[in-house]
PDB file of C-alpha atoms and ligand atoms in Angstrom:
ATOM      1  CA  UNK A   1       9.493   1.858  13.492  1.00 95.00           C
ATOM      2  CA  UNK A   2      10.304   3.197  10.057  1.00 97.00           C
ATOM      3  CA  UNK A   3       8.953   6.013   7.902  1.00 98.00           C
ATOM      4  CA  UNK A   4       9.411   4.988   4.403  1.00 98.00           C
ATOM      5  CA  UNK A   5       8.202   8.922   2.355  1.00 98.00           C
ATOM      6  CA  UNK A   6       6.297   7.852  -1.083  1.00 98.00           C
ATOM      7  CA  UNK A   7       5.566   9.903  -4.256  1.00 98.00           C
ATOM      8  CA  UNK A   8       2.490   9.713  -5.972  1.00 98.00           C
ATOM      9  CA  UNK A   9       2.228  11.092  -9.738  1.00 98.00           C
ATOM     10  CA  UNK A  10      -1.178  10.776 -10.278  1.00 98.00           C
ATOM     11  CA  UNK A  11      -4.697  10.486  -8.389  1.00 98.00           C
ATOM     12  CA  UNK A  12      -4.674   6.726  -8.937  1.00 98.00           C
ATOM     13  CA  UNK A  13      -1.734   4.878  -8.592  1.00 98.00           C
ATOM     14  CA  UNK A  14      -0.188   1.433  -7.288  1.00 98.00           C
ATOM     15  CA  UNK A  15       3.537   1.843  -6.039  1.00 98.00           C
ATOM     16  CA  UNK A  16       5.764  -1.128  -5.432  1.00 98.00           C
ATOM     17  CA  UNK A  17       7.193  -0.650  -1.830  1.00 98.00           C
ATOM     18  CA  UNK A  18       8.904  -4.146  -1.187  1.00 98.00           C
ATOM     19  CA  UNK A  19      12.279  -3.130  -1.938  1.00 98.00           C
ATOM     20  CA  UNK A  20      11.951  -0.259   1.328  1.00 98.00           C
ATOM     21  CA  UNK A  21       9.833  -2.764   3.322  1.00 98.00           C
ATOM     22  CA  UNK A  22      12.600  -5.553   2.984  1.00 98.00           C
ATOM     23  CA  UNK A  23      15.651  -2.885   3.712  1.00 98.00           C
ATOM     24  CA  UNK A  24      13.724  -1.881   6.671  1.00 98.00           C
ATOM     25  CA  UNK A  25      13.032  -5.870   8.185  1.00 98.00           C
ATOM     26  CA  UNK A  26      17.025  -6.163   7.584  1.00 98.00           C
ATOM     27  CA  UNK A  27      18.104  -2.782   9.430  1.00 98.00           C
ATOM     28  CA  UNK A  28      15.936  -3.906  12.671  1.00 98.00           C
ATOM     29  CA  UNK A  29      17.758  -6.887  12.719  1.00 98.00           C
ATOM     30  CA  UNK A  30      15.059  -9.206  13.736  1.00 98.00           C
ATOM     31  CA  UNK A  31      15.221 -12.323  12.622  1.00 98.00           C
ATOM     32  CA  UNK A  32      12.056 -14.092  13.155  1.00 98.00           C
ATOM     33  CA  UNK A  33       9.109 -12.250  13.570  1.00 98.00           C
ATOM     34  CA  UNK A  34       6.420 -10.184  12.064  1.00 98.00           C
ATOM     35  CA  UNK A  35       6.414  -6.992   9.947  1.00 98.00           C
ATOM     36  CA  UNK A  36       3.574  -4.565  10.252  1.00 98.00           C
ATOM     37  CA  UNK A  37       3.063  -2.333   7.125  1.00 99.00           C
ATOM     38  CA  UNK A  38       0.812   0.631   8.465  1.00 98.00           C
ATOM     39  CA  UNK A  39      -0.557   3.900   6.013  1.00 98.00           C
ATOM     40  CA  UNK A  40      -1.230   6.699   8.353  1.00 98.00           C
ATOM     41  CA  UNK A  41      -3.688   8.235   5.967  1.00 98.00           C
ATOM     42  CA  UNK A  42      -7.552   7.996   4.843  1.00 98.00           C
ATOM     43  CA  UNK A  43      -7.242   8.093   1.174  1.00 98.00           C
ATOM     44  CA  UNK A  44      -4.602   5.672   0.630  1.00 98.00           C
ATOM     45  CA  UNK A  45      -3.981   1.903   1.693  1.00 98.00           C
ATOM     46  CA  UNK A  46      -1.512  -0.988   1.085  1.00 98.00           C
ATOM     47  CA  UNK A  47      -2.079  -4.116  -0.366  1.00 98.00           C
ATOM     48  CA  UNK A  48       0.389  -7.235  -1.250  1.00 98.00           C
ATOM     49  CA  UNK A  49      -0.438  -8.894  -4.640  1.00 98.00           C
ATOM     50  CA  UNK A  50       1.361  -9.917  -7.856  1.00 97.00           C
ATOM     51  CA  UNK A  51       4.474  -7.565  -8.760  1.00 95.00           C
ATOM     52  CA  UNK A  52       5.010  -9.627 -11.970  1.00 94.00           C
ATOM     53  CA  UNK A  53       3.414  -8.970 -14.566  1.00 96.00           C
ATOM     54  CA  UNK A  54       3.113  -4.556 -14.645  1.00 93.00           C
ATOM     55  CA  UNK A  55      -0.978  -5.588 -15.950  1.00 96.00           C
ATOM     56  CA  UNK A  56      -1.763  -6.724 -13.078  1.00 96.00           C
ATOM     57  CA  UNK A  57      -1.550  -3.434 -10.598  1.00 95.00           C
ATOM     58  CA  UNK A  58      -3.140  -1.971 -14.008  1.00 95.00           C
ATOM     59  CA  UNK A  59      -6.052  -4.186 -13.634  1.00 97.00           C
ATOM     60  CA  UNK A  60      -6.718  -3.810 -10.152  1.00 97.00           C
ATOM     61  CA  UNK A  61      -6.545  -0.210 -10.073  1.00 97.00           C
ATOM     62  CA  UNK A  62      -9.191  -0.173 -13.008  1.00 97.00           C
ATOM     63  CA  UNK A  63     -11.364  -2.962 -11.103  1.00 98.00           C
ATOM     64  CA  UNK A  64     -11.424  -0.728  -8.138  1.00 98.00           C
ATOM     65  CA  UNK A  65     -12.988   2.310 -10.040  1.00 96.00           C
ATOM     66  CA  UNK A  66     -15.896  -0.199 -10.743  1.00 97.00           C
ATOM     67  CA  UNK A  67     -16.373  -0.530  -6.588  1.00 97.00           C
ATOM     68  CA  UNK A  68     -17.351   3.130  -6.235  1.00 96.00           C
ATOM     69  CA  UNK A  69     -21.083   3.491  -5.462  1.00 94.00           C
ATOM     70  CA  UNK A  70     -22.653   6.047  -7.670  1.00 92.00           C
ATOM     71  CA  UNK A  71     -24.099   7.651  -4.753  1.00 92.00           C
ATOM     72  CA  UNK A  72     -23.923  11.061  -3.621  1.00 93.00           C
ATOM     73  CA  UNK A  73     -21.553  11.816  -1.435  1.00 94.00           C
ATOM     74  CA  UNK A  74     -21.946  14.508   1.606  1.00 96.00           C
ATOM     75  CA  UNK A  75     -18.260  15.162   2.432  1.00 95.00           C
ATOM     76  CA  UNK A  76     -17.444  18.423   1.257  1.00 94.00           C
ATOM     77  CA  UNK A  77     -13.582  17.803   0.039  1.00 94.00           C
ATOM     78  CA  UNK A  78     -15.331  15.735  -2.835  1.00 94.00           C
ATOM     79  CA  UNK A  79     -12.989  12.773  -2.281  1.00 97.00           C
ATOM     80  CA  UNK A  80     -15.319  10.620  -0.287  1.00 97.00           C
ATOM     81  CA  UNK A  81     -14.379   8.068  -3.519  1.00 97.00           C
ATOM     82  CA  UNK A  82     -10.493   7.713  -2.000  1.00 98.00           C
ATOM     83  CA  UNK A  83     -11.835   7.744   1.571  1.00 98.00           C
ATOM     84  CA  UNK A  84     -14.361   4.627   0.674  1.00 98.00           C
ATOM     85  CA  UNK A  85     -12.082   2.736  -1.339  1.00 98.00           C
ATOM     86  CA  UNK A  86      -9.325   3.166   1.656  1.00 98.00           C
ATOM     87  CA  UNK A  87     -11.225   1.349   3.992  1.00 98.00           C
ATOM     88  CA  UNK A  88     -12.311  -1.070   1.872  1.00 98.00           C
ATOM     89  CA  UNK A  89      -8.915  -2.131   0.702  1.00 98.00           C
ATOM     90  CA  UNK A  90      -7.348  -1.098   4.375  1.00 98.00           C
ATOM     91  CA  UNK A  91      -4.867   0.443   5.794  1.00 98.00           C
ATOM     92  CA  UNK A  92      -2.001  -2.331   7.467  1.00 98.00           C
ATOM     93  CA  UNK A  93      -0.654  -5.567   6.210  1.00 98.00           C
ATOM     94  CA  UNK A  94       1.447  -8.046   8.161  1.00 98.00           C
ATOM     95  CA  UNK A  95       4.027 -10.426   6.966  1.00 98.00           C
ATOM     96  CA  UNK A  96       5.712 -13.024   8.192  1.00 98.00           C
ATOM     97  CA  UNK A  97       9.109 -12.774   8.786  1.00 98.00           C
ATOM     98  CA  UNK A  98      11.654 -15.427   8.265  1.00 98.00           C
ATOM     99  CA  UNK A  99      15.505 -15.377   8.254  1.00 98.00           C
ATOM    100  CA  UNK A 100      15.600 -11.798   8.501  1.00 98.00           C
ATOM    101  CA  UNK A 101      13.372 -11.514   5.528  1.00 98.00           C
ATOM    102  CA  UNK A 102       9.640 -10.495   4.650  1.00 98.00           C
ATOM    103  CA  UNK A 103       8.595 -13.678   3.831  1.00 98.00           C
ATOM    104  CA  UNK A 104       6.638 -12.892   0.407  1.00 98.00           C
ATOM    105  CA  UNK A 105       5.615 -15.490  -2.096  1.00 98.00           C
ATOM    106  CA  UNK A 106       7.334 -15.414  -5.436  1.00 97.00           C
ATOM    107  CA  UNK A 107       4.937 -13.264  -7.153  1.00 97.00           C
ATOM    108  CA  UNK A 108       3.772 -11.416  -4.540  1.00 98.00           C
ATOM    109  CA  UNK A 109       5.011  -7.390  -4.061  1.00 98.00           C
ATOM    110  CA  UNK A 110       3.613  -5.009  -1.385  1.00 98.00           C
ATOM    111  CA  UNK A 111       1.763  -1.511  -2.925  1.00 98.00           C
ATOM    112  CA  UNK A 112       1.038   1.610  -1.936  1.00 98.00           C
ATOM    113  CA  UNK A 113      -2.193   2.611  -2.820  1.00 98.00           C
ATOM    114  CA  UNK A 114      -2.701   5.738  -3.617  1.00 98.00           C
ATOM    115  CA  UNK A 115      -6.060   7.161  -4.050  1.00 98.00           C
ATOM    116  CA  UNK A 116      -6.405  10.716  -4.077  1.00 98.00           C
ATOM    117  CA  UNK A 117      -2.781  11.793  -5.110  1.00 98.00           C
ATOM    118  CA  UNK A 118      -0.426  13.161  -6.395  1.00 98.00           C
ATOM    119  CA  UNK A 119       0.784  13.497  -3.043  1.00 98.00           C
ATOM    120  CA  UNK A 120       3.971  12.887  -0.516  1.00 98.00           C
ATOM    121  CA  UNK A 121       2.900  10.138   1.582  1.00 98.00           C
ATOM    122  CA  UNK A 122       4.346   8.179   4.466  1.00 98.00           C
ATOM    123  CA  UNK A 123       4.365   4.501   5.892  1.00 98.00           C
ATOM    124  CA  UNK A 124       5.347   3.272   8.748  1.00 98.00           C
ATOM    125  CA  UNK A 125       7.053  -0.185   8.754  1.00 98.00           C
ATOM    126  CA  UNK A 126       6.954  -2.180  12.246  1.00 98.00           C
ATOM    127  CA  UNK A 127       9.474  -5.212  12.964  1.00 98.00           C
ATOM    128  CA  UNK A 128       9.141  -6.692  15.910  1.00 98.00           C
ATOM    129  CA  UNK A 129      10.786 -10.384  16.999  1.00 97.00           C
TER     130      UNK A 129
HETATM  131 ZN1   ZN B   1     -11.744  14.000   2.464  1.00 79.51          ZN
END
């Protein structure tokens, strides 16, 4: 397993991890197999979507503001928000691997999402054959 340590600079914020995930698939030196993205923490996830076009991550960050119930919320911390939109969006993500690469689409990236930041965060990276 891998620890890859991630930055956030605001409360909100989509961070492009593929570059660390695909460094970490070629230093276990599997070559065929699967790659487990895991965030050990309840007010961020990870998601894989389109690292193309920088409106994108823009857009999804503002659609998932409109998924927060306006409800009140018991938990005293007052960030029940980050902990509800962390398990809706989850916490893992598995990709293929192939040739000793994550086997992404062409568009595709895998984010860190954080949710309740800034903060230093950590995720763990899995390659096994
Ligand atoms: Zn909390």
């Amino acid at each position: 397993m891998t620890e890859i340590e991630v930055h956030s600079h605001a409360r909100r914020q989509l961070i492009v991890i593929t570059a660390e995930v695909q460094r970490a698939v070629r230093e276990s030196g599997v070559d065929r197999g699967l790659c487990h993205v895991y965030v050990p923490h309840t007010t961020a996830a990870v998601v894989i979507n389109e690292n193309a076009d920088p409106d994108v991550p823009r857009d999804l960050l503002a659609a998932y503001e409109t998924l927060v119930p306006n409800i009140s919320f018991a938990h005293a911390e007052g960030n029940s928000d980050a902990h509800f939109l962390s398990t809706v969006l989850g916490c893992s993500v598995t990709v293929p691997v192939e040739a000793g690469r994550a086997r992404l689409g062409t568009w595709q990236g895998i984010f860190f999402v954080e949710l309740d930041g800034p903060r230093t965060r950590r995720v763990c990276v899995t390659v096994a054959p």
